[in-house]
Amino acid sequence: MNPLVSDTAIPNNSPIIVALDFSNIADTHNLIAKLDPRMCKLKIGKELFTIAGPKFVEQLVVSGYDVFLDLKFHDIPNTVYGACKAAANLGVWMVNVHASGGAKMLSEARRAIDESAHKPLLIAVTVLTSMNEADLKQIGILDGVDAQIKRLAKLSYDNGLDGVVCSALEAKMIKECTNSNFLTITPGIRLANSAKDDQTRIMSPKAAIENGADYLVIGRPITDAVDPTAILVEILQTCHPREQI
Ligand code: C5P
């Protein structure tokens, strides 16, 4: 574990996770220079991680940010076990895997985190929002998107995961088929006056929280803003932050 994590981490109960969807480190630094770790968490996905690497993740953690390492691990159980241990050792706040990797893979991911000194939240991806019913049929899933989401959310819950990434529109349904404490991490969030971009099923921050979302993943409405802090303040004022877990 990064020895500096516990000394420098700033308590943060913001429900906002800013998606760092940048293709270079300079643009990422420009945005982070305008942010404050007490107002938001940060999400690093496959593109930025591949460019910037684990040292960059550790730097953000040391700067006091809660980091969601969004690498969506999906492999044989032994490999996912190792990957989750490595992620935990970076000091990240949240890590995720694909629920479709199955029960053995999920329970090995759980074991990896449980055995680590620092224990990030362990989250599953159910059905990618880019996939529709026809896409699922092509891979042999015939009973529709909602049935598959519920099946994989329940599998994740039964294997000890802490929650799932889902649309805010699905948050209530997921809590109903699992547990009210099962976390929902929801992208597709838009303010009344922000562009929809390529998102189709969107919700406002307030509506998402009211529908059961625990954390809101927000990218372009914040990263493209001239004053990202003003947008963060606006969002935080419209929803009540949940307690830090
Ligand atoms: O810019 P925007 O707010 O649309 O960014 C949303 C973020 O959430 C992006 O990083 C995107 O990859 C991620 N995401 C998503 N839908 C999912 C899962 C993740 O938009 N189902």
PDB file of N, CA and C in Angstrom, residues 31-97:
ATOM      1  N   LEU A  31      -7.233  20.278 -15.733  1.00  0.00           N
ATOM      2  CA  LEU A  31      -8.522  20.186 -15.043  1.00  0.00           C
ATOM      3  C   LEU A  31      -8.312  20.017 -13.541  1.00  0.00           C
ATOM      4  N   ILE A  32      -7.415  19.108 -13.177  1.00  0.00           N
ATOM      5  CA  ILE A  32      -7.250  18.803 -11.750  1.00  0.00           C
ATOM      6  C   ILE A  32      -6.795  20.048 -10.980  1.00  0.00           C
ATOM      7  N   ALA A  33      -6.022  20.903 -11.645  1.00  0.00           N
ATOM      8  CA  ALA A  33      -5.564  22.138 -10.987  1.00  0.00           C
ATOM      9  C   ALA A  33      -6.749  23.027 -10.593  1.00  0.00           C
ATOM     10  N   LYS A  34      -7.893  22.838 -11.274  1.00  0.00           N
ATOM     11  CA  LYS A  34      -9.078  23.661 -10.967  1.00  0.00           C
ATOM     12  C   LYS A  34     -10.005  22.986  -9.963  1.00  0.00           C
ATOM     13  N   LEU A  35      -9.693  21.732  -9.557  1.00  0.00           N
ATOM     14  CA  LEU A  35     -10.600  20.974  -8.677  1.00  0.00           C
ATOM     15  C   LEU A  35     -10.071  20.921  -7.248  1.00  0.00           C
ATOM     16  N   ASP A  36     -10.924  20.438  -6.359  1.00  0.00           N
ATOM     17  CA  ASP A  36     -10.580  20.321  -4.945  1.00  0.00           C
ATOM     18  C   ASP A  36     -11.035  18.931  -4.487  1.00  0.00           C
ATOM     19  N   PRO A  37     -10.130  18.150  -3.855  1.00  0.00           N
ATOM     20  CA  PRO A  37     -10.496  16.783  -3.466  1.00  0.00           C
ATOM     21  C   PRO A  37     -11.625  16.694  -2.447  1.00  0.00           C
ATOM     22  N   ARG A  38     -11.984  17.829  -1.827  1.00  0.00           N
ATOM     23  CA  ARG A  38     -13.126  17.778  -0.896  1.00  0.00           C
ATOM     24  C   ARG A  38     -14.452  17.888  -1.625  1.00  0.00           C
ATOM     25  N   MET A  39     -14.403  18.255  -2.915  1.00  0.00           N
ATOM     26  CA  MET A  39     -15.667  18.462  -3.650  1.00  0.00           C
ATOM     27  C   MET A  39     -16.017  17.336  -4.604  1.00  0.00           C
ATOM     28  N   CYS A  40     -15.039  16.503  -4.936  1.00  0.00           N
ATOM     29  CA  CYS A  40     -15.335  15.437  -5.909  1.00  0.00           C
ATOM     30  C   CYS A  40     -14.307  14.323  -5.796  1.00  0.00           C
ATOM     31  N   LYS A  41     -14.674  13.192  -6.357  1.00  0.00           N
ATOM     32  CA  LYS A  41     -13.747  12.079  -6.528  1.00  0.00           C
ATOM     33  C   LYS A  41     -13.353  12.060  -8.010  1.00  0.00           C
ATOM     34  N   LEU A  42     -12.388  11.227  -8.395  1.00  0.00           N
ATOM     35  CA  LEU A  42     -11.936  11.194  -9.786  1.00  0.00           C
ATOM     36  C   LEU A  42     -12.012   9.774 -10.330  1.00  0.00           C
ATOM     37  N   LYS A  43     -12.405   9.655 -11.603  1.00  0.00           N
ATOM     38  CA  LYS A  43     -12.448   8.331 -12.247  1.00  0.00           C
ATOM     39  C   LYS A  43     -11.400   8.259 -13.352  1.00  0.00           C
ATOM     40  N   ILE A  44     -10.564   7.234 -13.276  1.00  0.00           N
ATOM     41  CA  ILE A  44      -9.552   7.000 -14.318  1.00  0.00           C
ATOM     42  C   ILE A  44      -9.934   5.728 -15.059  1.00  0.00           C
ATOM     43  N   GLY A  45     -10.107   5.845 -16.370  1.00  0.00           N
ATOM     44  CA  GLY A  45     -10.490   4.696 -17.187  1.00  0.00           C
ATOM     45  C   GLY A  45      -9.301   4.133 -17.957  1.00  0.00           C
ATOM     46  N   LYS A  46      -9.624   3.242 -18.880  1.00  0.00           N
ATOM     47  CA  LYS A  46      -8.571   2.495 -19.582  1.00  0.00           C
ATOM     48  C   LYS A  46      -7.647   3.405 -20.396  1.00  0.00           C
ATOM     49  N   GLU A  47      -8.208   4.458 -21.029  1.00  0.00           N
ATOM     50  CA  GLU A  47      -7.375   5.295 -21.898  1.00  0.00           C
ATOM     51  C   GLU A  47      -6.321   6.049 -21.072  1.00  0.00           C
ATOM     52  N   LEU A  48      -6.779   6.780 -20.062  1.00  0.00           N
ATOM     53  CA  LEU A  48      -5.834   7.576 -19.268  1.00  0.00           C
ATOM     54  C   LEU A  48      -4.874   6.670 -18.495  1.00  0.00           C
ATOM     55  N   PHE A  49      -5.372   5.536 -18.006  1.00  0.00           N
ATOM     56  CA  PHE A  49      -4.486   4.631 -17.259  1.00  0.00           C
ATOM     57  C   PHE A  49      -3.380   4.096 -18.167  1.00  0.00           C
ATOM     58  N   THR A  50      -3.762   3.793 -19.418  1.00  0.00           N
ATOM     59  CA  THR A  50      -2.768   3.245 -20.355  1.00  0.00           C
ATOM     60  C   THR A  50      -1.722   4.304 -20.713  1.00  0.00           C
ATOM     61  N   ILE A  51      -2.148   5.563 -20.752  1.00  0.00           N
ATOM     62  CA  ILE A  51      -1.213   6.654 -21.060  1.00  0.00           C
ATOM     63  C   ILE A  51      -0.367   7.014 -19.833  1.00  0.00           C
ATOM     64  N   ALA A  52      -1.035   7.170 -18.697  1.00  0.00           N
ATOM     65  CA  ALA A  52      -0.369   7.788 -17.542  1.00  0.00           C
ATOM     66  C   ALA A  52       0.186   6.784 -16.525  1.00  0.00           C
ATOM     67  N   GLY A  53      -0.432   5.595 -16.450  1.00  0.00           N
ATOM     68  CA  GLY A  53       0.118   4.533 -15.612  1.00  0.00           C
ATOM     69  C   GLY A  53      -0.192   4.621 -14.125  1.00  0.00           C
ATOM     70  N   PRO A  54       0.237   3.585 -13.392  1.00  0.00           N
ATOM     71  CA  PRO A  54      -0.080   3.503 -11.958  1.00  0.00           C
ATOM     72  C   PRO A  54       0.533   4.611 -11.114  1.00  0.00           C
ATOM     73  N   LYS A  55       1.706   5.133 -11.512  1.00  0.00           N
ATOM     74  CA  LYS A  55       2.326   6.212 -10.715  1.00  0.00           C
ATOM     75  C   LYS A  55       1.421   7.443 -10.677  1.00  0.00           C
ATOM     76  N   PHE A  56       0.769   7.703 -11.812  1.00  0.00           N
ATOM     77  CA  PHE A  56      -0.146   8.852 -11.893  1.00  0.00           C
ATOM     78  C   PHE A  56      -1.322   8.643 -10.936  1.00  0.00           C
ATOM     79  N   VAL A  57      -1.838   7.408 -10.900  1.00  0.00           N
ATOM     80  CA  VAL A  57      -2.938   7.089  -9.973  1.00  0.00           C
ATOM     81  C   VAL A  57      -2.474   7.356  -8.535  1.00  0.00           C
ATOM     82  N   GLU A  58      -1.285   6.882  -8.222  1.00  0.00           N
ATOM     83  CA  GLU A  58      -0.758   7.081  -6.851  1.00  0.00           C
ATOM     84  C   GLU A  58      -0.602   8.567  -6.527  1.00  0.00           C
ATOM     85  N   GLN A  59      -0.189   9.355  -7.528  1.00  0.00           N
ATOM     86  CA  GLN A  59      -0.041  10.809  -7.294  1.00  0.00           C
ATOM     87  C   GLN A  59      -1.381  11.436  -6.914  1.00  0.00           C
ATOM     88  N   LEU A  60      -2.440  11.020  -7.625  1.00  0.00           N
ATOM     89  CA  LEU A  60      -3.765  11.581  -7.315  1.00  0.00           C
ATOM     90  C   LEU A  60      -4.202  11.172  -5.912  1.00  0.00           C
ATOM     91  N   VAL A  61      -3.931   9.920  -5.568  1.00  0.00           N
ATOM     92  CA  VAL A  61      -4.295   9.431  -4.227  1.00  0.00           C
ATOM     93  C   VAL A  61      -3.542  10.239  -3.166  1.00  0.00           C
ATOM     94  N   VAL A  62      -2.251  10.437  -3.403  1.00  0.00           N
ATOM     95  CA  VAL A  62      -1.430  11.194  -2.440  1.00  0.00           C
ATOM     96  C   VAL A  62      -1.905  12.640  -2.344  1.00  0.00           C
ATOM     97  N   SER A  63      -2.441  13.181  -3.454  1.00  0.00           N
ATOM     98  CA  SER A  63      -2.963  14.566  -3.401  1.00  0.00           C
ATOM     99  C   SER A  63      -4.274  14.653  -2.636  1.00  0.00           C
ATOM    100  N   GLY A  64      -4.809  13.517  -2.191  1.00  0.00           N
ATOM    101  CA  GLY A  64      -6.013  13.550  -1.371  1.00  0.00           C
ATOM    102  C   GLY A  64      -7.281  13.153  -2.100  1.00  0.00           C
ATOM    103  N   TYR A  65      -7.158  12.737  -3.368  1.00  0.00           N
ATOM    104  CA  TYR A  65      -8.364  12.362  -4.124  1.00  0.00           C
ATOM    105  C   TYR A  65      -8.771  10.915  -3.872  1.00  0.00           C
ATOM    106  N   ASP A  66     -10.077  10.691  -3.755  1.00  0.00           N
ATOM    107  CA  ASP A  66     -10.628   9.351  -3.839  1.00  0.00           C
ATOM    108  C   ASP A  66     -10.651   9.002  -5.323  1.00  0.00           C
ATOM    109  N   VAL A  67      -9.973   7.910  -5.687  1.00  0.00           N
ATOM    110  CA  VAL A  67      -9.868   7.553  -7.110  1.00  0.00           C
ATOM    111  C   VAL A  67     -10.651   6.277  -7.401  1.00  0.00           C
ATOM    112  N   PHE A  68     -11.523   6.367  -8.389  1.00  0.00           N
ATOM    113  CA  PHE A  68     -12.236   5.195  -8.915  1.00  0.00           C
ATOM    114  C   PHE A  68     -11.421   4.696 -10.109  1.00  0.00           C
ATOM    115  N   LEU A  69     -10.781   3.528  -9.947  1.00  0.00           N
ATOM    116  CA  LEU A  69      -9.999   2.945 -11.031  1.00  0.00           C
ATOM    117  C   LEU A  69     -10.934   2.090 -11.882  1.00  0.00           C
ATOM    118  N   ASP A  70     -11.374   2.678 -12.998  1.00  0.00           N
ATOM    119  CA  ASP A  70     -12.424   2.074 -13.832  1.00  0.00           C
ATOM    120  C   ASP A  70     -11.786   1.236 -14.939  1.00  0.00           C
ATOM    121  N   LEU A  71     -11.204   0.084 -14.552  1.00  0.00           N
ATOM    122  CA  LEU A  71     -10.531  -0.769 -15.551  1.00  0.00           C
ATOM    123  C   LEU A  71     -11.369  -1.991 -15.901  1.00  0.00           C
ATOM    124  N   LYS A  72     -12.500  -2.164 -15.252  1.00  0.00           N
ATOM    125  CA  LYS A  72     -13.459  -3.242 -15.593  1.00  0.00           C
ATOM    126  C   LYS A  72     -12.756  -4.573 -15.841  1.00  0.00           C
ATOM    127  N   PHE A  73     -12.114  -5.106 -14.801  1.00  0.00           N
ATOM    128  CA  PHE A  73     -11.389  -6.375 -14.961  1.00  0.00           C
ATOM    129  C   PHE A  73     -12.362  -7.500 -15.348  1.00  0.00           C
ATOM    130  N   HIS A  74     -11.942  -8.336 -16.283  1.00  0.00           N
ATOM    131  CA  HIS A  74     -12.764  -9.463 -16.759  1.00  0.00           C
ATOM    132  C   HIS A  74     -11.795 -10.511 -17.300  1.00  0.00           C
ATOM    133  N   ASP A  75     -11.527 -11.544 -16.490  1.00  0.00           N
ATOM    134  CA  ASP A  75     -10.528 -12.541 -16.902  1.00  0.00           C
ATOM    135  C   ASP A  75     -10.743 -13.781 -16.047  1.00  0.00           C
ATOM    136  N   ILE A  76      -9.818 -14.721 -16.100  1.00  0.00           N
ATOM    137  CA  ILE A  76      -9.978 -15.905 -15.247  1.00  0.00           C
ATOM    138  C   ILE A  76      -9.843 -15.465 -13.777  1.00  0.00           C
ATOM    139  N   PRO A  77     -10.471 -16.216 -12.863  1.00  0.00           N
ATOM    140  CA  PRO A  77     -10.487 -15.779 -11.451  1.00  0.00           C
ATOM    141  C   PRO A  77      -9.112 -15.441 -10.892  1.00  0.00           C
ATOM    142  N   ASN A  78      -8.114 -16.255 -11.193  1.00  0.00           N
ATOM    143  CA  ASN A  78      -6.772 -16.035 -10.626  1.00  0.00           C
ATOM    144  C   ASN A  78      -6.175 -14.702 -11.101  1.00  0.00           C
ATOM    145  N   THR A  79      -6.417 -14.363 -12.362  1.00  0.00           N
ATOM    146  CA  THR A  79      -5.879 -13.108 -12.908  1.00  0.00           C
ATOM    147  C   THR A  79      -6.598 -11.908 -12.313  1.00  0.00           C
ATOM    148  N   VAL A  80      -7.905 -12.018 -12.159  1.00  0.00           N
ATOM    149  CA  VAL A  80      -8.667 -10.904 -11.581  1.00  0.00           C
ATOM    150  C   VAL A  80      -8.303 -10.725 -10.100  1.00  0.00           C
ATOM    151  N   TYR A  81      -8.060 -11.849  -9.422  1.00  0.00           N
ATOM    152  CA  TYR A  81      -7.588 -11.771  -8.024  1.00  0.00           C
ATOM    153  C   TYR A  81      -6.320 -10.909  -7.960  1.00  0.00           C
ATOM    154  N   GLY A  82      -5.352 -11.200  -8.825  1.00  0.00           N
ATOM    155  CA  GLY A  82      -4.083 -10.457  -8.830  1.00  0.00           C
ATOM    156  C   GLY A  82      -4.275  -8.999  -9.209  1.00  0.00           C
ATOM    157  N   ALA A  83      -5.133  -8.760 -10.197  1.00  0.00           N
ATOM    158  CA  ALA A  83      -5.364  -7.379 -10.649  1.00  0.00           C
ATOM    159  C   ALA A  83      -6.022  -6.555  -9.536  1.00  0.00           C
ATOM    160  N   CYS A  84      -6.968  -7.160  -8.817  1.00  0.00           N
ATOM    161  CA  CYS A  84      -7.652  -6.432  -7.725  1.00  0.00           C
ATOM    162  C   CYS A  84      -6.679  -6.141  -6.583  1.00  0.00           C
ATOM    163  N   LYS A  85      -5.786  -7.086  -6.305  1.00  0.00           N
ATOM    164  CA  LYS A  85      -4.771  -6.841  -5.261  1.00  0.00           C
ATOM    165  C   LYS A  85      -3.881  -5.671  -5.661  1.00  0.00           C
ATOM    166  N   ALA A  86      -3.473  -5.657  -6.936  1.00  0.00           N
ATOM    167  CA  ALA A  86      -2.595  -4.583  -7.419  1.00  0.00           C
ATOM    168  C   ALA A  86      -3.309  -3.238  -7.334  1.00  0.00           C
ATOM    169  N   ALA A  87      -4.606  -3.224  -7.669  1.00  0.00           N
ATOM    170  CA  ALA A  87      -5.384  -1.969  -7.602  1.00  0.00           C
ATOM    171  C   ALA A  87      -5.501  -1.503  -6.149  1.00  0.00           C
ATOM    172  N   ALA A  88      -5.769  -2.443  -5.252  1.00  0.00           N
ATOM    173  CA  ALA A  88      -5.888  -2.080  -3.826  1.00  0.00           C
ATOM    174  C   ALA A  88      -4.581  -1.476  -3.322  1.00  0.00           C
ATOM    175  N   ASN A  89      -3.470  -2.033  -3.775  1.00  0.00           N
ATOM    176  CA  ASN A  89      -2.153  -1.543  -3.326  1.00  0.00           C
ATOM    177  C   ASN A  89      -1.852  -0.129  -3.818  1.00  0.00           C
ATOM    178  N   LEU A  90      -2.564   0.320  -4.863  1.00  0.00           N
ATOM    179  CA  LEU A  90      -2.375   1.704  -5.325  1.00  0.00           C
ATOM    180  C   LEU A  90      -3.078   2.697  -4.404  1.00  0.00           C
ATOM    181  N   GLY A  91      -3.928   2.181  -3.526  1.00  0.00           N
ATOM    182  CA  GLY A  91      -4.619   3.076  -2.582  1.00  0.00           C
ATOM    183  C   GLY A  91      -5.898   3.670  -3.149  1.00  0.00           C
ATOM    184  N   VAL A  92      -6.438   3.062  -4.231  1.00  0.00           N
ATOM    185  CA  VAL A  92      -7.646   3.651  -4.829  1.00  0.00           C
ATOM    186  C   VAL A  92      -8.860   3.436  -3.922  1.00  0.00           C
ATOM    187  N   TRP A  93      -9.879   4.241  -4.170  1.00  0.00           N
ATOM    188  CA  TRP A  93     -11.097   4.216  -3.351  1.00  0.00           C
ATOM    189  C   TRP A  93     -12.106   3.198  -3.882  1.00  0.00           C
ATOM    190  N   MET A  94     -12.087   2.989  -5.207  1.00  0.00           N
ATOM    191  CA  MET A  94     -13.067   2.090  -5.823  1.00  0.00           C
ATOM    192  C   MET A  94     -12.427   1.404  -7.035  1.00  0.00           C
ATOM    193  N   VAL A  95     -12.786   0.133  -7.238  1.00  0.00           N
ATOM    194  CA  VAL A  95     -12.274  -0.613  -8.386  1.00  0.00           C
ATOM    195  C   VAL A  95     -13.446  -1.423  -8.945  1.00  0.00           C
ATOM    196  N   ASN A  96     -13.398  -1.781 -10.233  1.00  0.00           N
ATOM    197  CA  ASN A  96     -14.539  -2.532 -10.764  1.00  0.00           C
ATOM    198  C   ASN A  96     -14.141  -3.704 -11.652  1.00  0.00           C
ATOM    199  N   VAL A  97     -15.103  -4.627 -11.778  1.00  0.00           N
ATOM    200  CA  VAL A  97     -14.928  -5.847 -12.582  1.00  0.00           C
ATOM    201  C   VAL A  97     -16.227  -6.055 -13.372  1.00  0.00           C
TER     202      VAL A  97
END
